[in-house]
Coordinates of C-alpha atoms in Angstrom, one line a residue:
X1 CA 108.9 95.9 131.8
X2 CA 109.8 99.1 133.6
X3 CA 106.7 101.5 132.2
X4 CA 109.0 104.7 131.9
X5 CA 111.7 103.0 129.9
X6 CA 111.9 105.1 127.1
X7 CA 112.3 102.8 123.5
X8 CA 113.6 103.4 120.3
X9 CA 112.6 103.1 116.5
X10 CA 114.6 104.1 113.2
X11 CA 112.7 107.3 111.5
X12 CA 114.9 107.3 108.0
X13 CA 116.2 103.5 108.0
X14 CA 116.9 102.3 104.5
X15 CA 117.7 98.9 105.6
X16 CA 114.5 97.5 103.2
X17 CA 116.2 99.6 100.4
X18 CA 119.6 98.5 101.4
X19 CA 118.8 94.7 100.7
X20 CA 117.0 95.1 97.9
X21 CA 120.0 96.9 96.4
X22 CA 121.9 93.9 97.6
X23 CA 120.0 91.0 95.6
X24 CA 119.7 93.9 92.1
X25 CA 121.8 91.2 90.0
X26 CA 118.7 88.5 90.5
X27 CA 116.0 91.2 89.3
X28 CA 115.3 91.5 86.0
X29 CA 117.8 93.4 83.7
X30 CA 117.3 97.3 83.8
X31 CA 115.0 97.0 86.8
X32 CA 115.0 100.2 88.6
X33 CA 115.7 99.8 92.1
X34 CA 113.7 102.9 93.1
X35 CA 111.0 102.8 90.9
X36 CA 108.6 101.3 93.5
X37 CA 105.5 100.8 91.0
X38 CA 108.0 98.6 88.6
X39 CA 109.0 96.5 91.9
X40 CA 105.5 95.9 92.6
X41 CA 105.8 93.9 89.0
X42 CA 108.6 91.7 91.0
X43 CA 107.9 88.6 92.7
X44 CA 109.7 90.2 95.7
X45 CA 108.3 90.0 99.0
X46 CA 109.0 91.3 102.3
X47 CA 108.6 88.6 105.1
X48 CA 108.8 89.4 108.6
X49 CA 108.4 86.8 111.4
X50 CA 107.1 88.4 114.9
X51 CA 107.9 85.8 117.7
X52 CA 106.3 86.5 121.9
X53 CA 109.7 86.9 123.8
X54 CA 109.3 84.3 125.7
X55 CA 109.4 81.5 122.6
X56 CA 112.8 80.7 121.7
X57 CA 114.4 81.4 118.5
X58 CA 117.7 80.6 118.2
X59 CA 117.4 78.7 115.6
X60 CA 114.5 80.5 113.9
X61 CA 117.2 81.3 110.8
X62 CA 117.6 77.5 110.4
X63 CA 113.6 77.2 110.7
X64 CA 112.7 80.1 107.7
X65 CA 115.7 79.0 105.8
X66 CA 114.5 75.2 105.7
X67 CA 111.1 76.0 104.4
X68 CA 113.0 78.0 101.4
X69 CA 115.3 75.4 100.8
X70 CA 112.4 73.2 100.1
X71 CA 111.4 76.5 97.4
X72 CA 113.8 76.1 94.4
X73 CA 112.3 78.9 93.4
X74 CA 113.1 81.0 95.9
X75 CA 116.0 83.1 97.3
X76 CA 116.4 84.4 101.4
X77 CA 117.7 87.1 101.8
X78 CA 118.2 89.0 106.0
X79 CA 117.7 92.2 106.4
X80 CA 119.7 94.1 108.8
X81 CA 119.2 97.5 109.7
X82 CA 120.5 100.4 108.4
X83 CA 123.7 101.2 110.7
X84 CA 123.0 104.9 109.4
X85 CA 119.7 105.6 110.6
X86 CA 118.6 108.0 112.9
X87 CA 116.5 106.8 115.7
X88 CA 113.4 108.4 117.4
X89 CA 112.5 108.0 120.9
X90 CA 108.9 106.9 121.8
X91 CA 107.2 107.1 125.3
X92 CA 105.8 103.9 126.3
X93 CA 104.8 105.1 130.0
X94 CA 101.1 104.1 130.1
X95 CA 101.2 104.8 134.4
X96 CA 100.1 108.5 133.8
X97 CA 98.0 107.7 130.2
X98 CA 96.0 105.2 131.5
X99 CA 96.2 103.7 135.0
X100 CA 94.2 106.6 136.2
X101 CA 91.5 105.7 133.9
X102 CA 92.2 101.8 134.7
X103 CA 91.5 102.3 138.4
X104 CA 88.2 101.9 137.8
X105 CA 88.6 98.9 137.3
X106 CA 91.5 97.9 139.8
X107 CA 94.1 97.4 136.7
X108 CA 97.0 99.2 136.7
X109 CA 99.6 96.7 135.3
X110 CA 98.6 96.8 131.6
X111 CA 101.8 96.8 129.5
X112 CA 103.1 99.6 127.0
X113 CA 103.4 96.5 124.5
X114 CA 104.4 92.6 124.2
X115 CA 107.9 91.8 124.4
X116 CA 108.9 90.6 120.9
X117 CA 111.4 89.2 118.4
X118 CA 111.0 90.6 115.0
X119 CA 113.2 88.5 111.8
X120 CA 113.3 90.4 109.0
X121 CA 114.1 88.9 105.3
X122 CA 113.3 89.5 101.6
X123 CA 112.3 86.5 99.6
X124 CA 113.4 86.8 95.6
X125 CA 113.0 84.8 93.1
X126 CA 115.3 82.8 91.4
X127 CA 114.9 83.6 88.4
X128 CA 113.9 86.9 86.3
X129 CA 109.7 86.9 86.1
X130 CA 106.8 89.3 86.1
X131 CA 103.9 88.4 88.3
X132 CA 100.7 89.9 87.8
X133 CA 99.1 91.4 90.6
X134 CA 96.4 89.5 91.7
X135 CA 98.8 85.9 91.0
X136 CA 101.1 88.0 93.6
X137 CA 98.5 88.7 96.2
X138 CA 97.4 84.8 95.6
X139 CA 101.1 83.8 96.2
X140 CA 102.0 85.7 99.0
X141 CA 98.4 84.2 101.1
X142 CA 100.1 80.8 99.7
X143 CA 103.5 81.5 101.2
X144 CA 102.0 83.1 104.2
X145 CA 100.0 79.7 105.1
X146 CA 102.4 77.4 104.4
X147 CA 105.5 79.0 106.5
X148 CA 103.1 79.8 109.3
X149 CA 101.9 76.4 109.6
X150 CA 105.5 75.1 109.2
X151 CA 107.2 78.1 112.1
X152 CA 104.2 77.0 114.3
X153 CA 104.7 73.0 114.1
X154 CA 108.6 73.9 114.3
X155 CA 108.5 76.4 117.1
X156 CA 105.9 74.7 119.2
X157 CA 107.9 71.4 119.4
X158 CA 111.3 73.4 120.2
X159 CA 109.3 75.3 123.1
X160 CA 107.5 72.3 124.4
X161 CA 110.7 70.3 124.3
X162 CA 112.7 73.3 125.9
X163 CA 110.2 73.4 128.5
X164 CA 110.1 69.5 129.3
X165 CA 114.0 69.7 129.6
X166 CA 114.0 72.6 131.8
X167 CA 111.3 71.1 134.3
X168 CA 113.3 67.5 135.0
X169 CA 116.1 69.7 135.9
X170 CA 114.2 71.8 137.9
X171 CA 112.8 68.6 139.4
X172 CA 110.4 69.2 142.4
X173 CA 111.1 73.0 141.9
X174 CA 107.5 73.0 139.4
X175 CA 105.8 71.5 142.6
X176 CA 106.8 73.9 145.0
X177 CA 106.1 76.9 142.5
X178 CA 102.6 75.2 141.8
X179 CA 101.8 74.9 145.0
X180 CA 102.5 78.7 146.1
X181 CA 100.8 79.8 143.0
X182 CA 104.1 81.3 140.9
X183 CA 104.2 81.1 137.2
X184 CA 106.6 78.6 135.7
X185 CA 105.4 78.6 132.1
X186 CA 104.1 80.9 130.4
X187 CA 100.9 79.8 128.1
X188 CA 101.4 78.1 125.2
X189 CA 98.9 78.5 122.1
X190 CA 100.2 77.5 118.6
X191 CA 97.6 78.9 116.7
X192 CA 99.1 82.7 118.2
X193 CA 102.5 81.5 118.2
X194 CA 104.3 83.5 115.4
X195 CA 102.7 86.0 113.1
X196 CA 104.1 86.0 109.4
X197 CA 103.4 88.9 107.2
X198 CA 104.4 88.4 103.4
X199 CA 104.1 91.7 101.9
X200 CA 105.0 93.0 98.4
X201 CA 108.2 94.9 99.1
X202 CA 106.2 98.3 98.2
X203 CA 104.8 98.4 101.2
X204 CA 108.2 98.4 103.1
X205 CA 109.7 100.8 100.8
X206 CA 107.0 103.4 100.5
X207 CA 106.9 105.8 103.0
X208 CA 103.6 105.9 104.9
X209 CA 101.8 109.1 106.3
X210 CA 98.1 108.5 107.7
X211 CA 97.1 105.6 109.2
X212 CA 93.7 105.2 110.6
X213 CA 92.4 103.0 113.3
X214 CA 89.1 101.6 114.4
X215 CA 88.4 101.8 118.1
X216 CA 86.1 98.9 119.7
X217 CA 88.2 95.8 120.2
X218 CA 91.1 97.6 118.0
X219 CA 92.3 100.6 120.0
X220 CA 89.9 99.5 122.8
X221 CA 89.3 95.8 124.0
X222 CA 85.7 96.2 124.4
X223 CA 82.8 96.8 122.0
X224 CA 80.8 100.1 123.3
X225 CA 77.7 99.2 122.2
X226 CA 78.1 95.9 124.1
X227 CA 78.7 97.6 127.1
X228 CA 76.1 100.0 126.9
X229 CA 73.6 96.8 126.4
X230 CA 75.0 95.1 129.4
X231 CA 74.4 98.1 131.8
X232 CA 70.7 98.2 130.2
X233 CA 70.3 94.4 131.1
X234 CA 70.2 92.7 127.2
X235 CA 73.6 92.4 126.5
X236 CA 73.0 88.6 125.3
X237 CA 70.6 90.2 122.4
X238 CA 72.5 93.0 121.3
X239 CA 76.1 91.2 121.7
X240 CA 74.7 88.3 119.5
X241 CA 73.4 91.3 116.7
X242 CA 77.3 92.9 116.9
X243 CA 79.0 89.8 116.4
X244 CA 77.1 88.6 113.4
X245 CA 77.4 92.0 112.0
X246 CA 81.2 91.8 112.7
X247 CA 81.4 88.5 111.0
X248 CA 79.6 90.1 107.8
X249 CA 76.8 87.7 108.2
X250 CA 73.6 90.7 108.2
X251 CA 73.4 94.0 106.9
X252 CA 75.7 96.5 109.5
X253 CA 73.1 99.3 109.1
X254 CA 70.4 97.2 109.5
X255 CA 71.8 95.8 112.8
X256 CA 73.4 99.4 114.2
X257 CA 69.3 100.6 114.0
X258 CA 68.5 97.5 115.9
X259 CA 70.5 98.0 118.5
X260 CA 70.7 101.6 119.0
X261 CA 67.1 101.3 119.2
X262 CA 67.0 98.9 122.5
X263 CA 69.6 101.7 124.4
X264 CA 66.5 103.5 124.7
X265 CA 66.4 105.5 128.1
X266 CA 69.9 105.1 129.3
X267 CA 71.2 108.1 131.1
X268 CA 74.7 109.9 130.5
X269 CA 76.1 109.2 133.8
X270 CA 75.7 105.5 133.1
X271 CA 77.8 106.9 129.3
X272 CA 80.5 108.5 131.5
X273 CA 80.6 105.1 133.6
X274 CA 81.4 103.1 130.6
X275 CA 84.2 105.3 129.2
X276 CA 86.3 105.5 132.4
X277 CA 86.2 101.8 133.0
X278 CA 87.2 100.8 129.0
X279 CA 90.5 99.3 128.7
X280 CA 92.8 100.9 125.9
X281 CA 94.3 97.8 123.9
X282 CA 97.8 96.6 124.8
X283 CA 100.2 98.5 122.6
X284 CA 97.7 100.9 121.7
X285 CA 99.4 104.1 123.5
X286 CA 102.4 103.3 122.1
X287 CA 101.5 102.8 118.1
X288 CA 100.0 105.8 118.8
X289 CA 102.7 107.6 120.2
X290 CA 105.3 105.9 117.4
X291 CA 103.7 107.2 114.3
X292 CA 103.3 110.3 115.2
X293 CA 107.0 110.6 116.3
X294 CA 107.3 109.4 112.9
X295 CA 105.7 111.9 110.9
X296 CA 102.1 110.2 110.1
X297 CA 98.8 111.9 110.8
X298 CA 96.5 109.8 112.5
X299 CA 93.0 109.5 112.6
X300 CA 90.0 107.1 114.3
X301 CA 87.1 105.7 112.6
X302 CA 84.6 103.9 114.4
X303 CA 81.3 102.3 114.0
X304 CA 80.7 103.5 117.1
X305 CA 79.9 106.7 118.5
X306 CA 81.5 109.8 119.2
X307 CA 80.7 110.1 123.0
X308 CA 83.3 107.9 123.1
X309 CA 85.4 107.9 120.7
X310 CA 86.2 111.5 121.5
X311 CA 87.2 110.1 125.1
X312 CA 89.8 107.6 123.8
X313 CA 91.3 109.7 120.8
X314 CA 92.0 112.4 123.7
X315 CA 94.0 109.4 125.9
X316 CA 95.7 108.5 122.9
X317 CA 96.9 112.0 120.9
X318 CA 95.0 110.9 118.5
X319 CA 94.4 113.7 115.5
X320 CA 91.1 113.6 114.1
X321 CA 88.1 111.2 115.3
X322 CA 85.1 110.3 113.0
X323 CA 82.6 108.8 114.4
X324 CA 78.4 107.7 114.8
X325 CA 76.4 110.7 117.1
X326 CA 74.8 109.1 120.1
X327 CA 71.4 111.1 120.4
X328 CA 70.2 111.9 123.9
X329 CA 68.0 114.0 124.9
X330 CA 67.3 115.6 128.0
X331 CA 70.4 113.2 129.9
X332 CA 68.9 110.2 127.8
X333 CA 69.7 108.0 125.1
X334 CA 66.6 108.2 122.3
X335 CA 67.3 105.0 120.2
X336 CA 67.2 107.2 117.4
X337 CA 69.9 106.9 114.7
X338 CA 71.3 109.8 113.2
X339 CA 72.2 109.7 109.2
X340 CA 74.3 109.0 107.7
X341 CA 75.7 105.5 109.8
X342 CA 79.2 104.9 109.5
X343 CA 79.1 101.5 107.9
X344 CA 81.6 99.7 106.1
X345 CA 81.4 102.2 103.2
X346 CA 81.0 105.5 104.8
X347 CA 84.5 104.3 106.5
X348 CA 86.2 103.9 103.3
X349 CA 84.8 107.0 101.9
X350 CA 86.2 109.2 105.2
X351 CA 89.9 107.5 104.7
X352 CA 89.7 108.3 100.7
X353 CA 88.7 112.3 101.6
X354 CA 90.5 112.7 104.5
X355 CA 93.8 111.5 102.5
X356 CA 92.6 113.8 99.6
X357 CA 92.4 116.9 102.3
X358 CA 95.9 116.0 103.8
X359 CA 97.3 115.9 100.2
X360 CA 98.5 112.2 101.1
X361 CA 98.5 109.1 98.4
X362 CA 96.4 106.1 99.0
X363 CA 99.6 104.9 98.2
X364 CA 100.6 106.5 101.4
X365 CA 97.8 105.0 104.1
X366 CA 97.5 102.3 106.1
X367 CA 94.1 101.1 107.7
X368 CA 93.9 98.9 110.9
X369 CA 90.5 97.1 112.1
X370 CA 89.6 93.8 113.5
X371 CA 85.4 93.4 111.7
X372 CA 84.1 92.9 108.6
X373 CA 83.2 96.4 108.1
X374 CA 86.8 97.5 108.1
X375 CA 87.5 95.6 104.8
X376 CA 86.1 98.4 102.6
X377 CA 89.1 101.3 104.1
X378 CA 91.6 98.4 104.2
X379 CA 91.1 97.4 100.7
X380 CA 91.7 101.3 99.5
X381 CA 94.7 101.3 101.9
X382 CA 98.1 100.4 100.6
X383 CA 98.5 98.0 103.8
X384 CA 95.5 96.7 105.8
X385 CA 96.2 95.3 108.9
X386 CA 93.6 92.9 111.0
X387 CA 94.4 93.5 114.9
X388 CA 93.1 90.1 116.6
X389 CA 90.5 90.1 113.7
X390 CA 87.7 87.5 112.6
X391 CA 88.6 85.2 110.3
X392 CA 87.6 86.4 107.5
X393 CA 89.2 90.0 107.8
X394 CA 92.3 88.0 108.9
X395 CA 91.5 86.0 105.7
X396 CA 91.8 89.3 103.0
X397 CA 94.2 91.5 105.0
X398 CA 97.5 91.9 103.7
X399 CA 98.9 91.2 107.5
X400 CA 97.2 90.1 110.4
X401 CA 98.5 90.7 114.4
X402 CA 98.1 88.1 116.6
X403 CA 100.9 87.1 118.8
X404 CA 101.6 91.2 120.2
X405 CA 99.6 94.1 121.4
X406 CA 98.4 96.7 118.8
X407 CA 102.2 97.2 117.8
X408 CA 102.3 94.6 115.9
X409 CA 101.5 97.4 113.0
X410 CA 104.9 98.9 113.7
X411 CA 106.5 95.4 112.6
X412 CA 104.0 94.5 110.0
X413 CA 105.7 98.0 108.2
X414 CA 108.4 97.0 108.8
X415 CA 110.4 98.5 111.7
X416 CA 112.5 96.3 114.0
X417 CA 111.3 95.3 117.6
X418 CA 111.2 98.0 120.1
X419 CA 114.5 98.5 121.2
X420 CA 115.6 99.8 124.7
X421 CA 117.4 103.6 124.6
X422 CA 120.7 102.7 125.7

């Protein structure tokens, strides 16, 4: 895509509002349409299906709709968008933001974000009930495997069977491109085929104002600490330490000490190294960018350490950054640790004060991570949202990305695909 096209989103669309209005006769009697906390009562959901470009979904209607009318207890309802709304702008040129920083390591052709279809519906229930909230959360993981699996099997076969069709009219065409090295197909991997998020329709009806982000392999593709233990020759010890923390299999402080402690001796040009060759996640630059224009207050909190953490809040416009100190003394990192650790905890604890200090709701935050010590903020958050997480963060978030870059959060709260300023 051109990387100075400028895109679009809608800042005051009511279309979630609009078709929930539209379905008031199945609610219960006396329901108040704008009462969000006696919604979250309902059995209503939000579901929104995020497709790559490249699959095809024209019949991705018929797809959703045949899974419900296997649901007698269910009602699908589309959501268009709000032919009212006011659009915003956002800036998806990453050539300035980043290639400079991406020369380092000769790549320049990073894209704002992944091409995407985004179907938008409201599943109701048939019949007037209450739903308790923890039977809601169990239902909507329920619903959330079963259509997945289902748009998966469905979509795969329609691609694969799209794809044979299209190479025996091509004929020796696939050869030829083969054998000079062009693309023909793109990749095909069903298990990041479609996302689905189904979402009480709070989430899509409150409006949102902070959202807060960890950095390594969430707004960044690397982990630092990773990187640092490569350069010092033990990257296989420290990388195996970071990924069974991530995977919430040993204590996180525990296994921070550890590794901080075998950086001993590294010096700060080999630090500055590190953050001009990391690679700022796909879509990252323009979430960013997108919320803001939107009103929220943004914020980074990292596990890792503020050397660089600073760096990458500053490419993105990020607003605040809290992060671990890196100590170093005289041009060297000590190994020492400095208290107290941002663990799991500490992260949920800086999301609950720092909402308290803006004057912003819980209600009102969202929290975005991809490790096991990014459940603890999530779980305060009104939406937590895994970005190419382990499984088990996938496993308790209330969405998880997959199939786009890091805008997938845009979609999973529930704003339309990017749309081209015409």
């Amino acid at each position: 895509m051109p990387k100075n096209t400028p895109y679009s989103l809608p800042k005051d669309s009511k279309a979630w509002q609009q078709a929930v209005d539209s379905v008031a006769a199945l609610l219960p009697s006396g329901t108040s349409l704008s009462d969000f906390d006696a919604l979250q009562s309902l059995p209503v959901f939000a579901l929104i299906v995020v497709l790559p470009a490249h699959v095809p979904a024209l019949d991705i209607h018929n797809y959703v709709q045949s899974w419900v009318d296997e649901q007698p207890s269910w009602h699908l309802v589309t959501v268009a968008e709000d032919a009212e709304a006011n659009f915003i702008e956002v800036d998806v040129n990453v050539a300035t933001s980043d290639a400079a920083a991406n020369a380092q390591t000769q790549d320049t052709t990073q894209s704002a974000f992944v091409p995407a279809q985004v179907f938008r519906y409201l599943l109701v229930p048939a019949t007037d009930t209450l739903m308790h909230p923890a039977k809601k959360v169990a239902a909507a993981h329920i619903i959330d495997d079963q259509l997945t699996t289902r748009l998966r099997r469905d979509l795969a076969q329609h691609y694969t069977d799209n794809q044979s069709t299209d190479n025996q009219s091509t004929g020796n065409q696939s050869s030829e491109n083969e054998s000079t090295g062009n693309e023909v197909t793109p990749s095909l991997d069903s298990e990041n085929l479609v996302d689905c998020h189904i979402l009480s329709i709070g989430h899509m009806l409150r409006t949102h104002k902070l959202a807060c982000f960890d950095m390594d392999s969430t707004l960044i593709e690397q982990e630092v600490i990773v990187e640092l233990a490569k350069t010092a020759g033990i990257g296989a010890e420290v990388e195996a330490i970071t990924e069974a923390a991530m995977r919430g299999e040993i204590d996180f402080d525990e296994s921070f000490a550890r590794r901080v402690a075998l950086l001993e001796g590294i010096p700060t040009t080999v630090l500055d190294e590190i953050c001009a060759r990391l690679k700022i996640s796909t879509g990252a630059h323009t979430t960013i960018t997108a919320l803001k224009a939107l009103g929220y207050h943004t914020i980074l909190v990292s596990g890792g350490f503020t050397y660089f953490a600073d760096y990458v809040a500053e490419r993105l416009g990020i607003d605040e950054v809290h992060a671990n100190f890196l100590d170093i003394e005289e041009g060297e990192v000590t190994g020492h640790i400095q208290l107290p650790i941002v663990n799991g905890d500490k992260k949920a604890a800086i999301v609950q004060q720092t909402a308290e200090r803006l004057g912003i709701e819980m209600t009102q935050v969202v929290c975005v991570g991809d490790g096991a010590n990014d459940l603890p903020m999530m779980a305060l958050a009104d939406l937590g949202v895994a970005y190419n997480a382990k499984p088990i963060v996938q496993a308790r978030a209330d969405a998880a990305v997959n199939v786009t870059g890091l805008e997938g959060v845009l979609y999973a709260l529930g704003y339309p695909e990017l749309s081209p300023v015409s």
